[in-house]
Amino acid sequence: MRAQQAATTLVAVGVTGWAARRVLTRRAARNSPAAEQSHWRFVTVNVAPEQVRPFPQPLRELDAEIVVRPAPGGRGTEIGVRLNEGEPTGAKAAAQRFAGTDPRQAVRKALRDAKQLLETGEILSPDRPGTNTKTLTGKPLELAIAHAKGEGKQ
């Protein structure tokens, strides 16, 4: 019985130490100058680099730095965008994301729309559900469609 209690205590101390290190590491990362910078987000388009300029309207609306470079292996062009202001973190970021006002969502949407404009000449939109009747169970689907272009891996 005592061995089991000792093992449980060791596990609890180990998990507590791990959690404390994780919190301190994240806090230090948030307070560092690098935390104020935005991440680059890229999209590959199937056009030559010369065809990307002037930038499509969705990219011109952003307050961001934009780079254009040939994609590896001669497979089109990469367009990269990084916000000029820092990205939100913590509770502020969660609230903005939920409200649909997160600047990262605007970058993702602009990149997707620019890709569609460059490759097809128009911005495509998903089909709406087949019914016009608003239902409680259809609300999650409506929200998912409304926020789909602003979401992504990063």
PDB file of N, CA, C and O in Angstrom, residues 40-50 52-53 55 59 66-81 111 114-115 118-119:
ATOM      1  N   TRP A  40       4.564  33.777 -40.934  1.00  0.00           N
ATOM      2  CA  TRP A  40       4.325  33.776 -42.369  1.00  0.00           C
ATOM      3  C   TRP A  40       3.313  32.693 -42.685  1.00  0.00           C
ATOM      4  O   TRP A  40       3.375  31.597 -42.147  1.00  0.00           O
ATOM      5  N   ARG A  41       2.415  32.995 -43.581  1.00  0.00           N
ATOM      6  CA  ARG A  41       1.454  32.023 -44.098  1.00  0.00           C
ATOM      7  C   ARG A  41       1.580  32.036 -45.611  1.00  0.00           C
ATOM      8  O   ARG A  41       1.572  33.095 -46.224  1.00  0.00           O
ATOM      9  N   PHE A  42       1.715  30.845 -46.208  1.00  0.00           N
ATOM     10  CA  PHE A  42       1.963  30.733 -47.639  1.00  0.00           C
ATOM     11  C   PHE A  42       0.868  29.938 -48.327  1.00  0.00           C
ATOM     12  O   PHE A  42       0.228  29.084 -47.724  1.00  0.00           O
ATOM     13  N   VAL A  43       0.696  30.232 -49.599  1.00  0.00           N
ATOM     14  CA  VAL A  43      -0.172  29.446 -50.462  1.00  0.00           C
ATOM     15  C   VAL A  43       0.559  29.313 -51.801  1.00  0.00           C
ATOM     16  O   VAL A  43       1.273  30.214 -52.216  1.00  0.00           O
ATOM     17  N   THR A  44       0.414  28.154 -52.432  1.00  0.00           N
ATOM     18  CA  THR A  44       1.009  27.935 -53.745  1.00  0.00           C
ATOM     19  C   THR A  44      -0.084  28.065 -54.792  1.00  0.00           C
ATOM     20  O   THR A  44      -1.141  27.456 -54.681  1.00  0.00           O
ATOM     21  N   VAL A  45       0.182  28.898 -55.804  1.00  0.00           N
ATOM     22  CA  VAL A  45      -0.778  29.087 -56.891  1.00  0.00           C
ATOM     23  C   VAL A  45      -0.166  28.565 -58.176  1.00  0.00           C
ATOM     24  O   VAL A  45       1.049  28.619 -58.374  1.00  0.00           O
ATOM     25  N   ASN A  46      -1.010  28.077 -59.058  1.00  0.00           N
ATOM     26  CA  ASN A  46      -0.557  27.475 -60.303  1.00  0.00           C
ATOM     27  C   ASN A  46      -0.487  28.519 -61.414  1.00  0.00           C
ATOM     28  O   ASN A  46      -1.155  28.406 -62.445  1.00  0.00           O
ATOM     29  N   VAL A  47       0.290  29.586 -61.181  1.00  0.00           N
ATOM     30  CA  VAL A  47       0.536  30.625 -62.182  1.00  0.00           C
ATOM     31  C   VAL A  47       2.000  31.039 -62.067  1.00  0.00           C
ATOM     32  O   VAL A  47       2.672  30.771 -61.065  1.00  0.00           O
ATOM     33  N   ALA A  48       2.497  31.712 -63.093  1.00  0.00           N
ATOM     34  CA  ALA A  48       3.878  32.205 -63.081  1.00  0.00           C
ATOM     35  C   ALA A  48       3.991  33.401 -62.127  1.00  0.00           C
ATOM     36  O   ALA A  48       3.014  34.131 -61.929  1.00  0.00           O
ATOM     37  N   PRO A  49       5.177  33.629 -61.538  1.00  0.00           N
ATOM     38  CA  PRO A  49       5.347  34.757 -60.611  1.00  0.00           C
ATOM     39  C   PRO A  49       4.980  36.113 -61.228  1.00  0.00           C
ATOM     40  O   PRO A  49       4.492  36.999 -60.533  1.00  0.00           O
ATOM     41  N   GLU A  50       5.181  36.272 -62.535  1.00  0.00           N
ATOM     42  CA  GLU A  50       4.874  37.549 -63.183  1.00  0.00           C
ATOM     43  C   GLU A  50       3.372  37.833 -63.194  1.00  0.00           C
ATOM     44  O   GLU A  50       2.954  38.986 -63.284  1.00  0.00           O
ATOM     45  N   VAL A  52       1.267  37.304 -60.808  1.00  0.00           N
ATOM     46  CA  VAL A  52       0.739  37.595 -59.476  1.00  0.00           C
ATOM     47  C   VAL A  52       0.623  39.096 -59.247  1.00  0.00           C
ATOM     48  O   VAL A  52      -0.227  39.559 -58.502  1.00  0.00           O
ATOM     49  N   ARG A  53       1.447  39.880 -59.911  1.00  0.00           N
ATOM     50  CA  ARG A  53       1.415  41.335 -59.734  1.00  0.00           C
ATOM     51  C   ARG A  53       0.591  41.966 -60.827  1.00  0.00           C
ATOM     52  O   ARG A  53       0.710  41.561 -61.969  1.00  0.00           O
ATOM     53  N   PHE A  55      -1.085  42.639 -57.079  1.00  0.00           N
ATOM     54  CA  PHE A  55      -1.706  41.686 -56.178  1.00  0.00           C
ATOM     55  C   PHE A  55      -3.222  41.726 -56.319  1.00  0.00           C
ATOM     56  O   PHE A  55      -3.811  42.792 -56.501  1.00  0.00           O
ATOM     57  N   LEU A  59      -5.583  40.562 -51.231  1.00  0.00           N
ATOM     58  CA  LEU A  59      -4.271  40.781 -50.609  1.00  0.00           C
ATOM     59  C   LEU A  59      -3.992  42.264 -50.405  1.00  0.00           C
ATOM     60  O   LEU A  59      -3.335  42.655 -49.446  1.00  0.00           O
ATOM     61  N   ILE A  66       3.987  41.183 -47.981  1.00  0.00           N
ATOM     62  CA  ILE A  66       3.695  40.124 -48.940  1.00  0.00           C
ATOM     63  C   ILE A  66       4.957  39.798 -49.723  1.00  0.00           C
ATOM     64  O   ILE A  66       5.662  40.708 -50.180  1.00  0.00           O
ATOM     65  N   VAL A  67       5.252  38.508 -49.867  1.00  0.00           N
ATOM     66  CA  VAL A  67       6.384  38.070 -50.684  1.00  0.00           C
ATOM     67  C   VAL A  67       5.873  37.126 -51.767  1.00  0.00           C
ATOM     68  O   VAL A  67       4.916  36.389 -51.564  1.00  0.00           O
ATOM     69  N   VAL A  68       6.523  37.178 -52.912  1.00  0.00           N
ATOM     70  CA  VAL A  68       6.197  36.291 -54.026  1.00  0.00           C
ATOM     71  C   VAL A  68       7.497  35.639 -54.468  1.00  0.00           C
ATOM     72  O   VAL A  68       8.498  36.322 -54.677  1.00  0.00           O
ATOM     73  N   ARG A  69       7.469  34.321 -54.599  1.00  0.00           N
ATOM     74  CA  ARG A  69       8.667  33.602 -55.026  1.00  0.00           C
ATOM     75  C   ARG A  69       8.254  32.343 -55.792  1.00  0.00           C
ATOM     76  O   ARG A  69       7.148  31.829 -55.595  1.00  0.00           O
ATOM     77  N   PRO A  70       9.140  31.860 -56.658  1.00  0.00           N
ATOM     78  CA  PRO A  70       8.815  30.617 -57.376  1.00  0.00           C
ATOM     79  C   PRO A  70       8.686  29.458 -56.395  1.00  0.00           C
ATOM     80  O   PRO A  70       9.428  29.360 -55.419  1.00  0.00           O
ATOM     81  N   ALA A  71       7.732  28.596 -56.654  1.00  0.00           N
ATOM     82  CA  ALA A  71       7.533  27.420 -55.807  1.00  0.00           C
ATOM     83  C   ALA A  71       8.612  26.385 -56.113  1.00  0.00           C
ATOM     84  O   ALA A  71       9.136  26.341 -57.231  1.00  0.00           O
ATOM     85  N   PRO A  72       8.978  25.555 -55.155  1.00  0.00           N
ATOM     86  CA  PRO A  72       9.989  24.527 -55.394  1.00  0.00           C
ATOM     87  C   PRO A  72       9.577  23.590 -56.537  1.00  0.00           C
ATOM     88  O   PRO A  72       8.407  23.266 -56.699  1.00  0.00           O
ATOM     89  N   GLY A  73      10.548  23.187 -57.307  1.00  0.00           N
ATOM     90  CA  GLY A  73      10.309  22.238 -58.388  1.00  0.00           C
ATOM     91  C   GLY A  73       9.566  22.831 -59.568  1.00  0.00           C
ATOM     92  O   GLY A  73       9.016  22.101 -60.378  1.00  0.00           O
ATOM     93  N   GLY A  74       9.535  24.152 -59.690  1.00  0.00           N
ATOM     94  CA  GLY A  74       8.858  24.782 -60.811  1.00  0.00           C
ATOM     95  C   GLY A  74       7.360  24.545 -60.811  1.00  0.00           C
ATOM     96  O   GLY A  74       6.730  24.498 -61.866  1.00  0.00           O
ATOM     97  N   ARG A  75       6.764  24.408 -59.640  1.00  0.00           N
ATOM     98  CA  ARG A  75       5.332  24.105 -59.545  1.00  0.00           C
ATOM     99  C   ARG A  75       4.510  25.341 -59.216  1.00  0.00           C
ATOM    100  O   ARG A  75       3.719  25.345 -58.276  1.00  0.00           O
ATOM    101  N   GLY A  76       4.682  26.398 -59.946  1.00  0.00           N
ATOM    102  CA  GLY A  76       3.897  27.608 -59.745  1.00  0.00           C
ATOM    103  C   GLY A  76       4.622  28.645 -58.912  1.00  0.00           C
ATOM    104  O   GLY A  76       5.839  28.780 -58.977  1.00  0.00           O
ATOM    105  N   THR A  77       3.856  29.348 -58.107  1.00  0.00           N
ATOM    106  CA  THR A  77       4.367  30.479 -57.328  1.00  0.00           C
ATOM    107  C   THR A  77       3.865  30.384 -55.902  1.00  0.00           C
ATOM    108  O   THR A  77       2.724  30.001 -55.660  1.00  0.00           O
ATOM    109  N   GLU A  78       4.726  30.744 -54.965  1.00  0.00           N
ATOM    110  CA  GLU A  78       4.320  30.833 -53.564  1.00  0.00           C
ATOM    111  C   GLU A  78       4.071  32.291 -53.218  1.00  0.00           C
ATOM    112  O   GLU A  78       4.881  33.159 -53.539  1.00  0.00           O
ATOM    113  N   ILE A  79       2.943  32.531 -52.561  1.00  0.00           N
ATOM    114  CA  ILE A  79       2.626  33.866 -52.058  1.00  0.00           C
ATOM    115  C   ILE A  79       2.612  33.759 -50.539  1.00  0.00           C
ATOM    116  O   ILE A  79       1.898  32.924 -49.977  1.00  0.00           O
ATOM    117  N   GLY A  80       3.411  34.603 -49.885  1.00  0.00           N
ATOM    118  CA  GLY A  80       3.481  34.592 -48.423  1.00  0.00           C
ATOM    119  C   GLY A  80       2.993  35.905 -47.856  1.00  0.00           C
ATOM    120  O   GLY A  80       3.245  36.972 -48.414  1.00  0.00           O
ATOM    121  N   VAL A  81       2.292  35.836 -46.741  1.00  0.00           N
ATOM    122  CA  VAL A  81       1.747  37.020 -46.087  1.00  0.00           C
ATOM    123  C   VAL A  81       2.081  36.955 -44.601  1.00  0.00           C
ATOM    124  O   VAL A  81       1.952  35.908 -43.970  1.00  0.00           O
ATOM    125  N   LEU A 111      -5.656  34.824 -48.615  1.00  0.00           N
ATOM    126  CA  LEU A 111      -4.815  33.916 -49.402  1.00  0.00           C
ATOM    127  C   LEU A 111      -5.669  32.944 -50.222  1.00  0.00           C
ATOM    128  O   LEU A 111      -5.380  32.701 -51.401  1.00  0.00           O
ATOM    129  N   ALA A 114      -7.328  34.969 -53.039  1.00  0.00           N
ATOM    130  CA  ALA A 114      -6.338  35.340 -54.056  1.00  0.00           C
ATOM    131  C   ALA A 114      -5.982  34.142 -54.928  1.00  0.00           C
ATOM    132  O   ALA A 114      -5.859  34.263 -56.148  1.00  0.00           O
ATOM    133  N   LYS A 115      -5.821  32.981 -54.312  1.00  0.00           N
ATOM    134  CA  LYS A 115      -5.515  31.767 -55.077  1.00  0.00           C
ATOM    135  C   LYS A 115      -6.631  31.478 -56.077  1.00  0.00           C
ATOM    136  O   LYS A 115      -6.379  31.197 -57.243  1.00  0.00           O
ATOM    137  N   LEU A 118      -6.582  34.090 -58.948  1.00  0.00           N
ATOM    138  CA  LEU A 118      -5.465  33.903 -59.872  1.00  0.00           C
ATOM    139  C   LEU A 118      -5.645  32.663 -60.745  1.00  0.00           C
ATOM    140  O   LEU A 118      -5.283  32.665 -61.919  1.00  0.00           O
ATOM    141  N   GLU A 119      -6.182  31.604 -60.172  1.00  0.00           N
ATOM    142  CA  GLU A 119      -6.287  30.340 -60.915  1.00  0.00           C
ATOM    143  C   GLU A 119      -7.569  30.208 -61.723  1.00  0.00           C
ATOM    144  O   GLU A 119      -7.563  29.584 -62.788  1.00  0.00           O
TER     145      GLU A 119
END
